[in-house]
């Protein structure tokens, strides 16, 4: 039976994914109360920056590791792809600012779906088990 210390170490490794999901949930609520919709995009970019900071901070503190009984890996491979995903979502948010104004689309849901999709991609990049890969794929594809 896994110990509590091993479980907490595993939760510490998935902090970037949890941050992205937390900011996605927060964006949907913030969108209800904010009049200027470009603030919602800025909060999304801040969420990605915080997740990127924690990604590199966790790796520098602990190095490569696998958690949850080897189902989730945190190594250079996953960090490389997470960096690509971070850059991708920031560029997508920046490019889509004017488009959403022109189309009169809802900002909060759009940016939240972008962040949920990014978290699914991040989970897939770190997956070493087929079930974890499937969960990441479903999270990414449902958002798309």
PDB file of C-alpha atoms in Angstrom:
ATOM      1  CA  UNK A   1       0.000   0.000   0.000  1.00  0.00           C
ATOM      2  CA  UNK A   2       1.444   3.394  -0.977  1.00  0.00           C
ATOM      3  CA  UNK A   3       2.349   5.729   1.817  1.00  0.00           C
ATOM      4  CA  UNK A   4       0.952   9.201   2.349  1.00  0.00           C
ATOM      5  CA  UNK A   5       4.384  10.676   1.634  1.00  0.00           C
ATOM      6  CA  UNK A   6       4.419   9.005  -1.806  1.00  0.00           C
ATOM      7  CA  UNK A   7       0.937  10.325  -2.539  1.00  0.00           C
ATOM      8  CA  UNK A   8       1.897  13.877  -1.553  1.00  0.00           C
ATOM      9  CA  UNK A   9       4.986  13.639  -3.743  1.00  0.00           C
ATOM     10  CA  UNK A  10       2.731  12.627  -6.629  1.00  0.00           C
ATOM     11  CA  UNK A  11       0.409  15.541  -6.041  1.00  0.00           C
ATOM     12  CA  UNK A  12       3.429  17.829  -5.951  1.00  0.00           C
ATOM     13  CA  UNK A  13       4.426  16.676  -9.421  1.00  0.00           C
ATOM     14  CA  UNK A  14       1.005  17.343 -10.968  1.00  0.00           C
ATOM     15  CA  UNK A  15       0.842  20.890  -9.603  1.00  0.00           C
ATOM     16  CA  UNK A  16       1.233  22.509 -13.076  1.00  0.00           C
ATOM     17  CA  UNK A  17      -1.765  20.592 -14.382  1.00  0.00           C
ATOM     18  CA  UNK A  18      -3.773  21.500 -11.293  1.00  0.00           C
ATOM     19  CA  UNK A  19      -2.839  25.170 -11.694  1.00  0.00           C
ATOM     20  CA  UNK A  20      -4.008  25.198 -15.311  1.00  0.00           C
ATOM     21  CA  UNK A  21      -7.294  23.515 -14.349  1.00  0.00           C
ATOM     22  CA  UNK A  22      -7.769  25.887 -11.408  1.00  0.00           C
ATOM     23  CA  UNK A  23      -7.229  28.939 -13.593  1.00  0.00           C
ATOM     24  CA  UNK A  24      -9.653  27.529 -16.185  1.00  0.00           C
ATOM     25  CA  UNK A  25     -12.333  27.181 -13.523  1.00  0.00           C
ATOM     26  CA  UNK A  26     -11.552  30.651 -12.184  1.00  0.00           C
ATOM     27  CA  UNK A  27     -11.810  32.181 -15.667  1.00  0.00           C
ATOM     28  CA  UNK A  28     -15.381  30.982 -16.057  1.00  0.00           C
ATOM     29  CA  UNK A  29     -16.353  32.667 -12.795  1.00  0.00           C
ATOM     30  CA  UNK A  30     -14.313  35.828 -13.364  1.00  0.00           C
ATOM     31  CA  UNK A  31     -15.951  36.265 -16.766  1.00  0.00           C
ATOM     32  CA  UNK A  32     -19.288  36.789 -15.041  1.00  0.00           C
ATOM     33  CA  UNK A  33     -18.080  39.756 -13.009  1.00  0.00           C
ATOM     34  CA  UNK A  34     -15.552  41.536 -15.248  1.00  0.00           C
ATOM     35  CA  UNK A  35     -16.716  44.094 -17.799  1.00  0.00           C
ATOM     36  CA  UNK A  36     -13.416  44.373 -19.698  1.00  0.00           C
ATOM     37  CA  UNK A  37     -12.973  41.022 -21.379  1.00  0.00           C
ATOM     38  CA  UNK A  38      -9.284  41.494 -22.135  1.00  0.00           C
ATOM     39  CA  UNK A  39      -8.708  41.057 -18.388  1.00  0.00           C
ATOM     40  CA  UNK A  40      -9.942  37.483 -18.750  1.00  0.00           C
ATOM     41  CA  UNK A  41      -7.273  36.826 -21.390  1.00  0.00           C
ATOM     42  CA  UNK A  42      -4.618  38.394 -19.178  1.00  0.00           C
ATOM     43  CA  UNK A  43      -5.592  36.145 -16.273  1.00  0.00           C
ATOM     44  CA  UNK A  44      -5.333  33.131 -18.592  1.00  0.00           C
ATOM     45  CA  UNK A  45      -1.820  34.135 -19.626  1.00  0.00           C
ATOM     46  CA  UNK A  46      -0.884  34.670 -15.966  1.00  0.00           C
ATOM     47  CA  UNK A  47      -2.161  31.176 -15.176  1.00  0.00           C
ATOM     48  CA  UNK A  48       0.020  29.676 -17.889  1.00  0.00           C
ATOM     49  CA  UNK A  49       3.027  31.645 -16.628  1.00  0.00           C
ATOM     50  CA  UNK A  50       2.466  30.385 -13.073  1.00  0.00           C
ATOM     51  CA  UNK A  51       2.184  26.799 -14.313  1.00  0.00           C
ATOM     52  CA  UNK A  52       5.392  27.199 -16.338  1.00  0.00           C
ATOM     53  CA  UNK A  53       7.186  28.555 -13.290  1.00  0.00           C
ATOM     54  CA  UNK A  54       6.096  25.591 -11.185  1.00  0.00           C
ATOM     55  CA  UNK A  55       7.039  23.164 -13.956  1.00  0.00           C
ATOM     56  CA  UNK A  56      10.648  24.317 -13.980  1.00  0.00           C
ATOM     57  CA  UNK A  57      10.764  24.793 -10.217  1.00  0.00           C
ATOM     58  CA  UNK A  58       9.597  21.223  -9.535  1.00  0.00           C
ATOM     59  CA  UNK A  59      12.097  19.783 -12.006  1.00  0.00           C
ATOM     60  CA  UNK A  60      15.016  21.754 -10.577  1.00  0.00           C
ATOM     61  CA  UNK A  61      14.084  20.694  -7.041  1.00  0.00           C
ATOM     62  CA  UNK A  62      13.551  16.986  -7.653  1.00  0.00           C
ATOM     63  CA  UNK A  63      14.830  16.059 -11.085  1.00  0.00           C
ATOM     64  CA  UNK A  64      13.134  13.438 -13.235  1.00  0.00           C
ATOM     65  CA  UNK A  65      10.729  11.194 -11.395  1.00  0.00           C
ATOM     66  CA  UNK A  66       7.753   8.911 -11.853  1.00  0.00           C
ATOM     67  CA  UNK A  67       4.797   8.995  -9.493  1.00  0.00           C
ATOM     68  CA  UNK A  68       1.488   7.224  -8.967  1.00  0.00           C
ATOM     69  CA  UNK A  69       3.108   3.807  -9.253  1.00  0.00           C
ATOM     70  CA  UNK A  70       4.874   4.666 -12.494  1.00  0.00           C
ATOM     71  CA  UNK A  71       1.814   5.952 -14.363  1.00  0.00           C
ATOM     72  CA  UNK A  72       2.898   9.596 -14.542  1.00  0.00           C
ATOM     73  CA  UNK A  73       6.419  10.682 -15.479  1.00  0.00           C
ATOM     74  CA  UNK A  74       7.998  14.052 -14.872  1.00  0.00           C
ATOM     75  CA  UNK A  75      11.128  14.161 -16.997  1.00  0.00           C
ATOM     76  CA  UNK A  76      12.799  16.250 -19.692  1.00  0.00           C
ATOM     77  CA  UNK A  77      10.567  14.779 -22.384  1.00  0.00           C
ATOM     78  CA  UNK A  78       7.382  15.893 -20.655  1.00  0.00           C
ATOM     79  CA  UNK A  79       8.847  19.288 -19.740  1.00  0.00           C
ATOM     80  CA  UNK A  80       9.823  19.902 -23.377  1.00  0.00           C
ATOM     81  CA  UNK A  81       6.306  19.241 -24.596  1.00  0.00           C
ATOM     82  CA  UNK A  82       4.742  21.194 -21.750  1.00  0.00           C
ATOM     83  CA  UNK A  83       6.874  24.166 -22.775  1.00  0.00           C
ATOM     84  CA  UNK A  84       5.565  23.826 -26.330  1.00  0.00           C
ATOM     85  CA  UNK A  85       1.990  23.673 -24.992  1.00  0.00           C
ATOM     86  CA  UNK A  86       2.538  26.768 -22.830  1.00  0.00           C
ATOM     87  CA  UNK A  87       3.869  28.767 -25.770  1.00  0.00           C
ATOM     88  CA  UNK A  88       1.037  27.493 -27.956  1.00  0.00           C
ATOM     89  CA  UNK A  89      -1.742  28.497 -25.579  1.00  0.00           C
ATOM     90  CA  UNK A  90      -0.241  31.945 -24.876  1.00  0.00           C
ATOM     91  CA  UNK A  91       0.046  32.656 -28.610  1.00  0.00           C
ATOM     92  CA  UNK A  92      -3.497  31.378 -29.174  1.00  0.00           C
ATOM     93  CA  UNK A  93      -4.851  33.652 -26.447  1.00  0.00           C
ATOM     94  CA  UNK A  94      -2.993  36.654 -27.858  1.00  0.00           C
ATOM     95  CA  UNK A  95      -4.108  35.989 -31.428  1.00  0.00           C
ATOM     96  CA  UNK A  96      -7.746  35.371 -30.544  1.00  0.00           C
ATOM     97  CA  UNK A  97      -8.371  38.621 -28.657  1.00  0.00           C
ATOM     98  CA  UNK A  98      -9.623  40.584 -31.676  1.00  0.00           C
ATOM     99  CA  UNK A  99     -11.316  37.580 -33.243  1.00  0.00           C
ATOM    100  CA  UNK A 100     -13.590  37.070 -30.253  1.00  0.00           C
ATOM    101  CA  UNK A 101     -14.576  40.739 -30.327  1.00  0.00           C
ATOM    102  CA  UNK A 102     -15.431  40.521 -34.024  1.00  0.00           C
ATOM    103  CA  UNK A 103     -17.438  37.302 -33.609  1.00  0.00           C
ATOM    104  CA  UNK A 104     -19.054  38.499 -30.362  1.00  0.00           C
ATOM    105  CA  UNK A 105     -18.209  35.169 -28.746  1.00  0.00           C
ATOM    106  CA  UNK A 106     -18.067  34.489 -25.044  1.00  0.00           C
ATOM    107  CA  UNK A 107     -14.583  35.061 -23.684  1.00  0.00           C
ATOM    108  CA  UNK A 108     -14.603  33.110 -20.437  1.00  0.00           C
ATOM    109  CA  UNK A 109     -15.711  29.805 -21.869  1.00  0.00           C
ATOM    110  CA  UNK A 110     -13.320  30.075 -24.796  1.00  0.00           C
ATOM    111  CA  UNK A 111     -10.263  30.680 -22.634  1.00  0.00           C
ATOM    112  CA  UNK A 112     -11.363  28.066 -20.115  1.00  0.00           C
ATOM    113  CA  UNK A 113     -11.704  25.490 -22.881  1.00  0.00           C
ATOM    114  CA  UNK A 114      -8.254  26.427 -24.140  1.00  0.00           C
ATOM    115  CA  UNK A 115      -6.793  25.843 -20.689  1.00  0.00           C
ATOM    116  CA  UNK A 116      -8.681  22.565 -20.207  1.00  0.00           C
ATOM    117  CA  UNK A 117      -7.407  21.356 -23.562  1.00  0.00           C
ATOM    118  CA  UNK A 118      -3.875  22.363 -22.603  1.00  0.00           C
ATOM    119  CA  UNK A 119      -4.117  20.444 -19.345  1.00  0.00           C
ATOM    120  CA  UNK A 120      -5.200  17.360 -21.296  1.00  0.00           C
ATOM    121  CA  UNK A 121      -2.172  17.728 -23.551  1.00  0.00           C
ATOM    122  CA  UNK A 122       0.062  18.112 -20.514  1.00  0.00           C
ATOM    123  CA  UNK A 123      -1.334  14.932 -18.991  1.00  0.00           C
ATOM    124  CA  UNK A 124      -0.761  13.071 -22.248  1.00  0.00           C
ATOM    125  CA  UNK A 125       2.853  14.270 -22.418  1.00  0.00           C
ATOM    126  CA  UNK A 126       3.534  12.879 -18.937  1.00  0.00           C
ATOM    127  CA  UNK A 127       1.555   9.659 -19.266  1.00  0.00           C
ATOM    128  CA  UNK A 128       3.364   6.337 -19.089  1.00  0.00           C
ATOM    129  CA  UNK A 129       0.216   4.250 -18.716  1.00  0.00           C
ATOM    130  CA  UNK A 130      -2.490   3.742 -21.308  1.00  0.00           C
ATOM    131  CA  UNK A 131      -5.295   4.766 -18.931  1.00  0.00           C
ATOM    132  CA  UNK A 132      -3.607   8.061 -18.044  1.00  0.00           C
ATOM    133  CA  UNK A 133      -2.989   8.696 -21.733  1.00  0.00           C
ATOM    134  CA  UNK A 134      -6.677   8.049 -22.422  1.00  0.00           C
ATOM    135  CA  UNK A 135      -7.762  10.427 -19.643  1.00  0.00           C
ATOM    136  CA  UNK A 136      -5.549  13.154 -21.100  1.00  0.00           C
ATOM    137  CA  UNK A 137      -6.858  12.486 -24.600  1.00  0.00           C
ATOM    138  CA  UNK A 138     -10.454  12.691 -23.439  1.00  0.00           C
ATOM    139  CA  UNK A 139      -9.835  15.916 -21.524  1.00  0.00           C
ATOM    140  CA  UNK A 140      -8.185  17.431 -24.577  1.00  0.00           C
ATOM    141  CA  UNK A 141     -10.757  16.220 -27.104  1.00  0.00           C
ATOM    142  CA  UNK A 142     -13.820  17.163 -25.031  1.00  0.00           C
ATOM    143  CA  UNK A 143     -12.526  20.695 -24.804  1.00  0.00           C
ATOM    144  CA  UNK A 144     -11.905  20.903 -28.517  1.00  0.00           C
TER     145      UNK A 144
END
